[in-house]
Short mmCIF file of N, CA, C and O and ligand atoms in Angstrom, two decimals:
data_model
loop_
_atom_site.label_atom_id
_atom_site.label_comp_id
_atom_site.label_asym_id
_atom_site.label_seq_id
_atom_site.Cartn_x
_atom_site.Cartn_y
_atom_site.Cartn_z
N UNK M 43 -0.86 -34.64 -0.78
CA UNK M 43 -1.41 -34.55 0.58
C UNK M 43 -0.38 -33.93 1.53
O UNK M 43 0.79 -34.31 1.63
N UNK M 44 -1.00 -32.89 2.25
CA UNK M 44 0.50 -32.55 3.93
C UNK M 44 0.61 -33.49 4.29
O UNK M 44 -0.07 -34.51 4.41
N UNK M 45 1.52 -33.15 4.50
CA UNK M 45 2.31 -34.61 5.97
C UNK M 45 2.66 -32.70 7.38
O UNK M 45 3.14 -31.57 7.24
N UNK M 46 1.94 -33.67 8.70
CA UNK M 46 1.88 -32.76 9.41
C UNK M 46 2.91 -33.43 10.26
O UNK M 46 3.10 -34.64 10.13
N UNK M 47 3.76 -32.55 11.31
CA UNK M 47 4.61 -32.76 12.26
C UNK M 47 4.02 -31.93 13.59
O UNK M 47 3.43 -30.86 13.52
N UNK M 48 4.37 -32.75 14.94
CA UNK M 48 3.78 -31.82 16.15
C UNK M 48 4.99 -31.15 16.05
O UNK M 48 6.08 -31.63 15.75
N UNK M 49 4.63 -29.76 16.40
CA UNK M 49 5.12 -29.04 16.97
C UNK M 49 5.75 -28.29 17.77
O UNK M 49 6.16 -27.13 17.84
N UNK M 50 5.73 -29.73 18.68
CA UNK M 50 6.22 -29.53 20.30
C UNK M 50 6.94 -31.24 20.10
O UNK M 50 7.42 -30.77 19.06
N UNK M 51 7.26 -32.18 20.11
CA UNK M 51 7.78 -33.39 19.74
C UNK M 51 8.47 -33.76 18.63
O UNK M 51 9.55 -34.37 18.60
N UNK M 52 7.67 -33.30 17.51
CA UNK M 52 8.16 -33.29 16.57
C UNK M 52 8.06 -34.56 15.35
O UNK M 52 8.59 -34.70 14.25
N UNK M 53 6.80 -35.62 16.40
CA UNK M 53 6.67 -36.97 15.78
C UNK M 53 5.69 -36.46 14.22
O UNK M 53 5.10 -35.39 14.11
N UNK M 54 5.73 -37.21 13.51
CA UNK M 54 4.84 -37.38 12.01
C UNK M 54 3.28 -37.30 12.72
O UNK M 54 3.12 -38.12 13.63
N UNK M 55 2.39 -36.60 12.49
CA UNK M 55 1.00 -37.01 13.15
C UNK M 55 0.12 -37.37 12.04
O UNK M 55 -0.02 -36.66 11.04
N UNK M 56 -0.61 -38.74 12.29
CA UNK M 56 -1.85 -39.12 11.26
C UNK M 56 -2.94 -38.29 11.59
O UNK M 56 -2.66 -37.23 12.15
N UNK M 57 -4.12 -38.55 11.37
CA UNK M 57 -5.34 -38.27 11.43
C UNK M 57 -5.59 -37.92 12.68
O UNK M 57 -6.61 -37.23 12.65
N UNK M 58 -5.07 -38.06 14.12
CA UNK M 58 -5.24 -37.42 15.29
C UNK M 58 -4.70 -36.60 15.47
O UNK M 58 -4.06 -36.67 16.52
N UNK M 59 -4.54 -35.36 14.73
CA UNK M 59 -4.16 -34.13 14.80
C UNK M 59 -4.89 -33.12 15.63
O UNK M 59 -6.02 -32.70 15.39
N UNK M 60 -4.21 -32.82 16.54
CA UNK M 60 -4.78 -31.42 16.90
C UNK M 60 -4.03 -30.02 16.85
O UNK M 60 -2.83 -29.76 16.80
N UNK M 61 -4.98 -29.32 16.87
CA UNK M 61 -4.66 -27.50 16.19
C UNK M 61 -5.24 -26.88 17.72
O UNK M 61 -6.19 -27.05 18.49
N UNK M 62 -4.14 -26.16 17.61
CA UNK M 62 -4.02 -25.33 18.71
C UNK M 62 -4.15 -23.96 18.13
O UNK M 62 -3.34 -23.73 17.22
N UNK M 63 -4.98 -22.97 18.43
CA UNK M 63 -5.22 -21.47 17.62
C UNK M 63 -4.94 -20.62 18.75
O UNK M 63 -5.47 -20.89 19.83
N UNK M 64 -4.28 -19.74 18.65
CA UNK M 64 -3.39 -18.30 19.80
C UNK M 64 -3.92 -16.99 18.55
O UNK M 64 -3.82 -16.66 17.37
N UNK M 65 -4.48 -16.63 19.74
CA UNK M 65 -4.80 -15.11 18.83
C UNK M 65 -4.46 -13.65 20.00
O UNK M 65 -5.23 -13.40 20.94
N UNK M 66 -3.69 -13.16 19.82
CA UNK M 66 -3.28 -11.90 20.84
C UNK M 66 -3.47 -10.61 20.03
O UNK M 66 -2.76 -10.13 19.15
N UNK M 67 -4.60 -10.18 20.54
CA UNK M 67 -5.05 -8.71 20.19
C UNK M 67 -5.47 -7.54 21.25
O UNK M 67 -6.36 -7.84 22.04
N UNK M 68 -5.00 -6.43 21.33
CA UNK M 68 -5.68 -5.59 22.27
C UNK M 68 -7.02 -5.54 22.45
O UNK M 68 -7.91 -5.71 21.62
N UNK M 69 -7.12 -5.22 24.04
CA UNK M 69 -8.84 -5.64 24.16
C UNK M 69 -9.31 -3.96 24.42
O UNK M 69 -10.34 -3.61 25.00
N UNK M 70 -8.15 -2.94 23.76
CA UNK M 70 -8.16 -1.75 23.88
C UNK M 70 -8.21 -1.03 22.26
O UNK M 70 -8.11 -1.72 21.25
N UNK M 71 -8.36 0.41 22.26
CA UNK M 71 -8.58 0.58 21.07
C UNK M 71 -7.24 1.32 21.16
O UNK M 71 -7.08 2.20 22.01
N UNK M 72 -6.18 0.95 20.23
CA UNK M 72 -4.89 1.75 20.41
C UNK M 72 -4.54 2.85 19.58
O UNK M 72 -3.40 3.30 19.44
N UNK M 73 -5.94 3.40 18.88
CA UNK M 73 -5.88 4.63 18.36
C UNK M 73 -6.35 5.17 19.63
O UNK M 73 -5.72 6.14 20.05
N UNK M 74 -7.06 4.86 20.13
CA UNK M 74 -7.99 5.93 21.48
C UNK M 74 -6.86 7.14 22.45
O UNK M 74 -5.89 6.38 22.46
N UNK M 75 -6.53 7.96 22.95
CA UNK M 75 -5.68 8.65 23.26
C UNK M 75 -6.02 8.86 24.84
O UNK M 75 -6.50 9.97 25.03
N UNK M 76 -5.91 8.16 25.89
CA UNK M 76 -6.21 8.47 27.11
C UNK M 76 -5.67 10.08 27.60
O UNK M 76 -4.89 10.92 27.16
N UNK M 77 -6.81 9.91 29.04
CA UNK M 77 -5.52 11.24 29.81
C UNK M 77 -4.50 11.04 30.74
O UNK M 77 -4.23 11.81 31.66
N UNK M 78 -3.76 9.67 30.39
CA UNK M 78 -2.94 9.27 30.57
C UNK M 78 -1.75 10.03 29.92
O UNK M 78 -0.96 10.83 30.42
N UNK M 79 -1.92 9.37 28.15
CA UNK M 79 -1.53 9.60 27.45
C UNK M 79 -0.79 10.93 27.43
O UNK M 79 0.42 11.08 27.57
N UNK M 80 -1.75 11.89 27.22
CA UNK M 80 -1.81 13.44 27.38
C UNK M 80 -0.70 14.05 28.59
O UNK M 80 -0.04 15.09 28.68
N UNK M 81 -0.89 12.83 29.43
CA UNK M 81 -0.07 13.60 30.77
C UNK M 81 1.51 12.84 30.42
O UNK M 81 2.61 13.02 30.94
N UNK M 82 1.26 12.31 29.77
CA UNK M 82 2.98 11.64 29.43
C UNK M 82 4.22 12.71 28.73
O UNK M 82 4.04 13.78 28.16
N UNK M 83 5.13 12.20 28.93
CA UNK M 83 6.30 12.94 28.40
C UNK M 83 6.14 12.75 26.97
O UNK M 83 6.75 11.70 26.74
N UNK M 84 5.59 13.25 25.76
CA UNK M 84 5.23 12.32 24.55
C UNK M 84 6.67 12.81 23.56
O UNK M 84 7.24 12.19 22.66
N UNK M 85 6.83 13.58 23.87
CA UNK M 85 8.41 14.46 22.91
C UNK M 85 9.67 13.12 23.44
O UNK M 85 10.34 12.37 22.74
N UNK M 86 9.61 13.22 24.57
CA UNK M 86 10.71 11.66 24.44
C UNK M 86 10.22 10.79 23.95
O UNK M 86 10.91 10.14 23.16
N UNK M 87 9.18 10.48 24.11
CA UNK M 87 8.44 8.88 24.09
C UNK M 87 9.25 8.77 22.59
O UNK M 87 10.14 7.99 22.27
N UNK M 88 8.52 9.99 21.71
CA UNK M 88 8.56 9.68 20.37
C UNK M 88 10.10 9.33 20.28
O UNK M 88 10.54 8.29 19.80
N UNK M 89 11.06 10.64 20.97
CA UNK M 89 12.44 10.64 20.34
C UNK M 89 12.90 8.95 21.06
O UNK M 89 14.05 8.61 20.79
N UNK M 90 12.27 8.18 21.71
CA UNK M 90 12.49 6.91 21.87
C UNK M 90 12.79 5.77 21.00
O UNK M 90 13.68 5.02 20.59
N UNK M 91 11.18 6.15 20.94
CA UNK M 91 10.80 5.58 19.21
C UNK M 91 11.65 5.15 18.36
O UNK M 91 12.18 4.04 18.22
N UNK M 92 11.78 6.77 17.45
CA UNK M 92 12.68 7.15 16.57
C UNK M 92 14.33 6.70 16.76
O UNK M 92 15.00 6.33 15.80
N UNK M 93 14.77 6.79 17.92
CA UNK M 93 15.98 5.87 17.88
C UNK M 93 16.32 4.68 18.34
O UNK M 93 17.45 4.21 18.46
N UNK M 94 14.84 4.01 18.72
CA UNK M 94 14.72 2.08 18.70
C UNK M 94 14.69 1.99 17.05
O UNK M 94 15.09 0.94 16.54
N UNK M 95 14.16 3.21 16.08
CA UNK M 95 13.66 2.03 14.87
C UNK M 95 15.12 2.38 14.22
O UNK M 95 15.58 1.45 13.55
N UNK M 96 15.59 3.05 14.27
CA UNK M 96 17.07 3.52 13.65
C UNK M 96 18.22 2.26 13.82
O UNK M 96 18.96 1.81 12.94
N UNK M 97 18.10 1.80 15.41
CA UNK M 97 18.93 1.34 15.22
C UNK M 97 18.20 -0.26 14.74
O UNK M 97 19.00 -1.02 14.19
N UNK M 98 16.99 -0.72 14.90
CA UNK M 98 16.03 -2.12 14.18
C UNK M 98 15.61 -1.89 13.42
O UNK M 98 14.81 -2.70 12.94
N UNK M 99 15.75 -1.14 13.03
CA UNK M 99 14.63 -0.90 11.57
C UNK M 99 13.25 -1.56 11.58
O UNK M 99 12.54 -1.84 10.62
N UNK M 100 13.00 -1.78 13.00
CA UNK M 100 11.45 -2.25 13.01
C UNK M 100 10.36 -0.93 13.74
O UNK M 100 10.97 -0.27 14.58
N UNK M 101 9.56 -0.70 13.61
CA UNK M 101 8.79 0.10 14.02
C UNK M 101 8.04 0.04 15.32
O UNK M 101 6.85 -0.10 15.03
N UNK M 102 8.19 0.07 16.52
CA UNK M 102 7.94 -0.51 17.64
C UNK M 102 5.77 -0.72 17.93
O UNK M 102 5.10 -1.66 18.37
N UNK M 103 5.37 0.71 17.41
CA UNK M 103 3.88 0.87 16.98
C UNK M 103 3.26 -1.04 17.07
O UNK M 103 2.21 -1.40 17.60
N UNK M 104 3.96 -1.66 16.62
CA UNK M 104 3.03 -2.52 15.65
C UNK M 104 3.09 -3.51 17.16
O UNK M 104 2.52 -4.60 17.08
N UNK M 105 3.51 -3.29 18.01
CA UNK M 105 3.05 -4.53 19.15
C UNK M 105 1.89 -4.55 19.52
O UNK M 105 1.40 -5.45 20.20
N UNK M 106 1.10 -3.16 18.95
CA UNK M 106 -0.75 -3.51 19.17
C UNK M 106 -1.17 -4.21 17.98
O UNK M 106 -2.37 -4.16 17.69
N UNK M 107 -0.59 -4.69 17.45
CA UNK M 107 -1.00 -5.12 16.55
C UNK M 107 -1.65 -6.57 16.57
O UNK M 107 -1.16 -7.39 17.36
N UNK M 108 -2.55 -6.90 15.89
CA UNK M 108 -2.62 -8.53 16.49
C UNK M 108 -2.04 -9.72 16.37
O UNK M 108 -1.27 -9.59 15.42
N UNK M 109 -1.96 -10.95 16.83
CA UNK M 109 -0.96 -11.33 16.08
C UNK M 109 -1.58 -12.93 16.21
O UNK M 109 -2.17 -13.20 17.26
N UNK M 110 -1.49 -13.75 15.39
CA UNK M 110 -2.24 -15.16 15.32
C UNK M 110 -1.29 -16.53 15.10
O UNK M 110 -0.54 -16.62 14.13
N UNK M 111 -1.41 -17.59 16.14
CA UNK M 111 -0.67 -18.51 15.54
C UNK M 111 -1.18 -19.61 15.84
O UNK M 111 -2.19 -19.64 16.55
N UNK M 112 -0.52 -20.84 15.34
CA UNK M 112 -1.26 -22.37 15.04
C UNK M 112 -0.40 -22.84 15.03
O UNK M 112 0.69 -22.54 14.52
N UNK M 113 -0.91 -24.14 15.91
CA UNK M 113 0.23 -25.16 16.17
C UNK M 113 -0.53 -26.68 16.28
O UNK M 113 -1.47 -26.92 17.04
N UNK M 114 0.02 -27.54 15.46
CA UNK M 114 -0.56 -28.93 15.21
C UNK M 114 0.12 -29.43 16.24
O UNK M 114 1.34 -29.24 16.34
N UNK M 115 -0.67 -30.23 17.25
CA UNK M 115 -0.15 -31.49 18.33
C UNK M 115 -0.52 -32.73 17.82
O UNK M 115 -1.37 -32.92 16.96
N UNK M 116 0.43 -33.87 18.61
CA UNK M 116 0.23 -35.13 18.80
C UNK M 116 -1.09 -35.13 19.72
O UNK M 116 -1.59 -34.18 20.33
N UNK M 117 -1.30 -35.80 19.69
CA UNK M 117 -2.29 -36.75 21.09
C UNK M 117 -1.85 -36.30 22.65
O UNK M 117 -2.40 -35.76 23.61
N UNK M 118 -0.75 -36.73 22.39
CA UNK M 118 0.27 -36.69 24.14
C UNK M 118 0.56 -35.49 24.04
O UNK M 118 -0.19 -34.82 24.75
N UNK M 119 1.16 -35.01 23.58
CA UNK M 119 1.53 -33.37 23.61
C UNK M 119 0.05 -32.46 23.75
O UNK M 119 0.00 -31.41 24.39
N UNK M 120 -0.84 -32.93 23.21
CA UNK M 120 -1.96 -32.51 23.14
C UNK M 120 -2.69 -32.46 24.59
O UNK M 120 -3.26 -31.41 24.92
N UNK M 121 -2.69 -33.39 25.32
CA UNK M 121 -3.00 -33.62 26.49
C UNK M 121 -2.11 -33.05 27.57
O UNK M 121 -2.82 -32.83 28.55
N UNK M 122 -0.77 -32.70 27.81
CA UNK M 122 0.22 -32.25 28.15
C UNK M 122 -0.62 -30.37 28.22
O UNK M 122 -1.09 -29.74 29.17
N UNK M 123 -0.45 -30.02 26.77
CA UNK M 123 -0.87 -29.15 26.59
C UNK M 123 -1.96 -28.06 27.49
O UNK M 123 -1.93 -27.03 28.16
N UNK M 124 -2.88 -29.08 26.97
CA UNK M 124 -4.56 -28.57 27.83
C UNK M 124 -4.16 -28.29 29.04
O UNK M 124 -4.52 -27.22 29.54
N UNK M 125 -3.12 -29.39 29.92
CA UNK M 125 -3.69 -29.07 31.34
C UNK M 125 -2.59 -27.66 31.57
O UNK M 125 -2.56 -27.31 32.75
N UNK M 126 -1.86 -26.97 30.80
CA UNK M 126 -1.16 -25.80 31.42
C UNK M 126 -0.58 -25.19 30.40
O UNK M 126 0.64 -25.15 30.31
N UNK M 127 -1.46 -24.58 29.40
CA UNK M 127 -1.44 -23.89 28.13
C UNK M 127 0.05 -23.18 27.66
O UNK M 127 0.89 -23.27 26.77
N UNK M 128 -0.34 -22.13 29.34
CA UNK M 128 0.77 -21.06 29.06
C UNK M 128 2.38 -21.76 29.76
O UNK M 128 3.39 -21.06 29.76
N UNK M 129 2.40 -22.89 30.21
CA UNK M 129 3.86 -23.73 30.84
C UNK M 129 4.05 -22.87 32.16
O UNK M 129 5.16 -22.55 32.60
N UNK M 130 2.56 -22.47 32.85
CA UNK M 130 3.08 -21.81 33.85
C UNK M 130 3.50 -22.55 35.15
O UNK M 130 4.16 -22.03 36.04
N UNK M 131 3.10 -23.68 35.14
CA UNK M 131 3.50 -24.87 36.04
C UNK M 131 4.46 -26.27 35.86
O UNK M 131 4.72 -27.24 36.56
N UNK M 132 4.86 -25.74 34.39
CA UNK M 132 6.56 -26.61 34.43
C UNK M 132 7.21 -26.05 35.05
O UNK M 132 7.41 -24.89 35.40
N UNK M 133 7.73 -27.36 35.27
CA UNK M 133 9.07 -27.45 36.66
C UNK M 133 10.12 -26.52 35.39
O UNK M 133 10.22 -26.77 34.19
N UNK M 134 10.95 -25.15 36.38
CA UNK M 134 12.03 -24.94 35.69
C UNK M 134 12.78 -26.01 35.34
O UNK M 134 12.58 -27.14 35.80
N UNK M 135 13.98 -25.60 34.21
CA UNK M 135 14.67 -26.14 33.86
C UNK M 135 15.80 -25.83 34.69
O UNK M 135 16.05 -24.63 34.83
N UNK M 136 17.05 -27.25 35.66
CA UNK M 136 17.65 -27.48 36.02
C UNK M 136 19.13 -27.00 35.64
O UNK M 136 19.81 -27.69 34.89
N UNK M 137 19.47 -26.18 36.00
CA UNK M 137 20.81 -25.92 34.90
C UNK M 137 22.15 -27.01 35.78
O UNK M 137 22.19 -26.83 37.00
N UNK M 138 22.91 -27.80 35.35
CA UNK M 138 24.02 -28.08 36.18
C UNK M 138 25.15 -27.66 35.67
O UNK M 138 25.46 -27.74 34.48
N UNK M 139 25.68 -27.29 36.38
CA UNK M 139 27.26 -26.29 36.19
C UNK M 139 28.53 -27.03 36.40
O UNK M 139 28.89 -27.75 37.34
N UNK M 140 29.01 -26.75 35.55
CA UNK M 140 29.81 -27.92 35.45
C UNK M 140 31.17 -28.11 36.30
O UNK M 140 32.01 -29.00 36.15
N UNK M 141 31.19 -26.93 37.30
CA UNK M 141 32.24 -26.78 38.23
C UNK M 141 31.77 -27.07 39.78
O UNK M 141 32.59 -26.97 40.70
ZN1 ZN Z 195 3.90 -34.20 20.14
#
């Protein structure tokens, strides 16, 4: 059997598990070629590109890409959760300096 952990706490969760599902996909078609596009500098854009992936070896293209994730809550975390999904209304974090 899993043994599930929240995600955000980190406590063991029984049978009151909840799943949290994030799915981020363009609500655009990112083959489509605007006349935006067209009016852009596209000879840099690319030579941009080409020397972000040189030096990451990641391919920058793929941020249209979609991307899906899941996250098991507690109860409390769960409730925490709902009321401000994206943490746009936690209080920053306090830094104290130690001078
Ligand atoms: Zn939790």
């Amino acid at each position: 059997m899993l043994h599930y952990s929240c995600d955000i706490c980190g406590q063991k969760l029984d049978d009151r598990r909840f799943v949290v599902r994030l799915e981020v996909f363009p609500s655009f078609d990112p083959e489509e070629i605007t006349e935006e596009d067209l009016e852009r500098d596209n000879l840099e854009e690319i030579a941009d590109i080409i020397s972000h992936m040189e030096e990451t070896g990641e391919l920058e293209l793929e941020q249209n890409s979609p991307r899906k994730f899941r996250y098991d809550l507690c109860p409390e975390c769960r409730n925490q959760f709902v009321k401000d999904p994206l943490a746009l209304h936690r209080p920053r974090r306090i830094r104290i300096s130690d001078n």
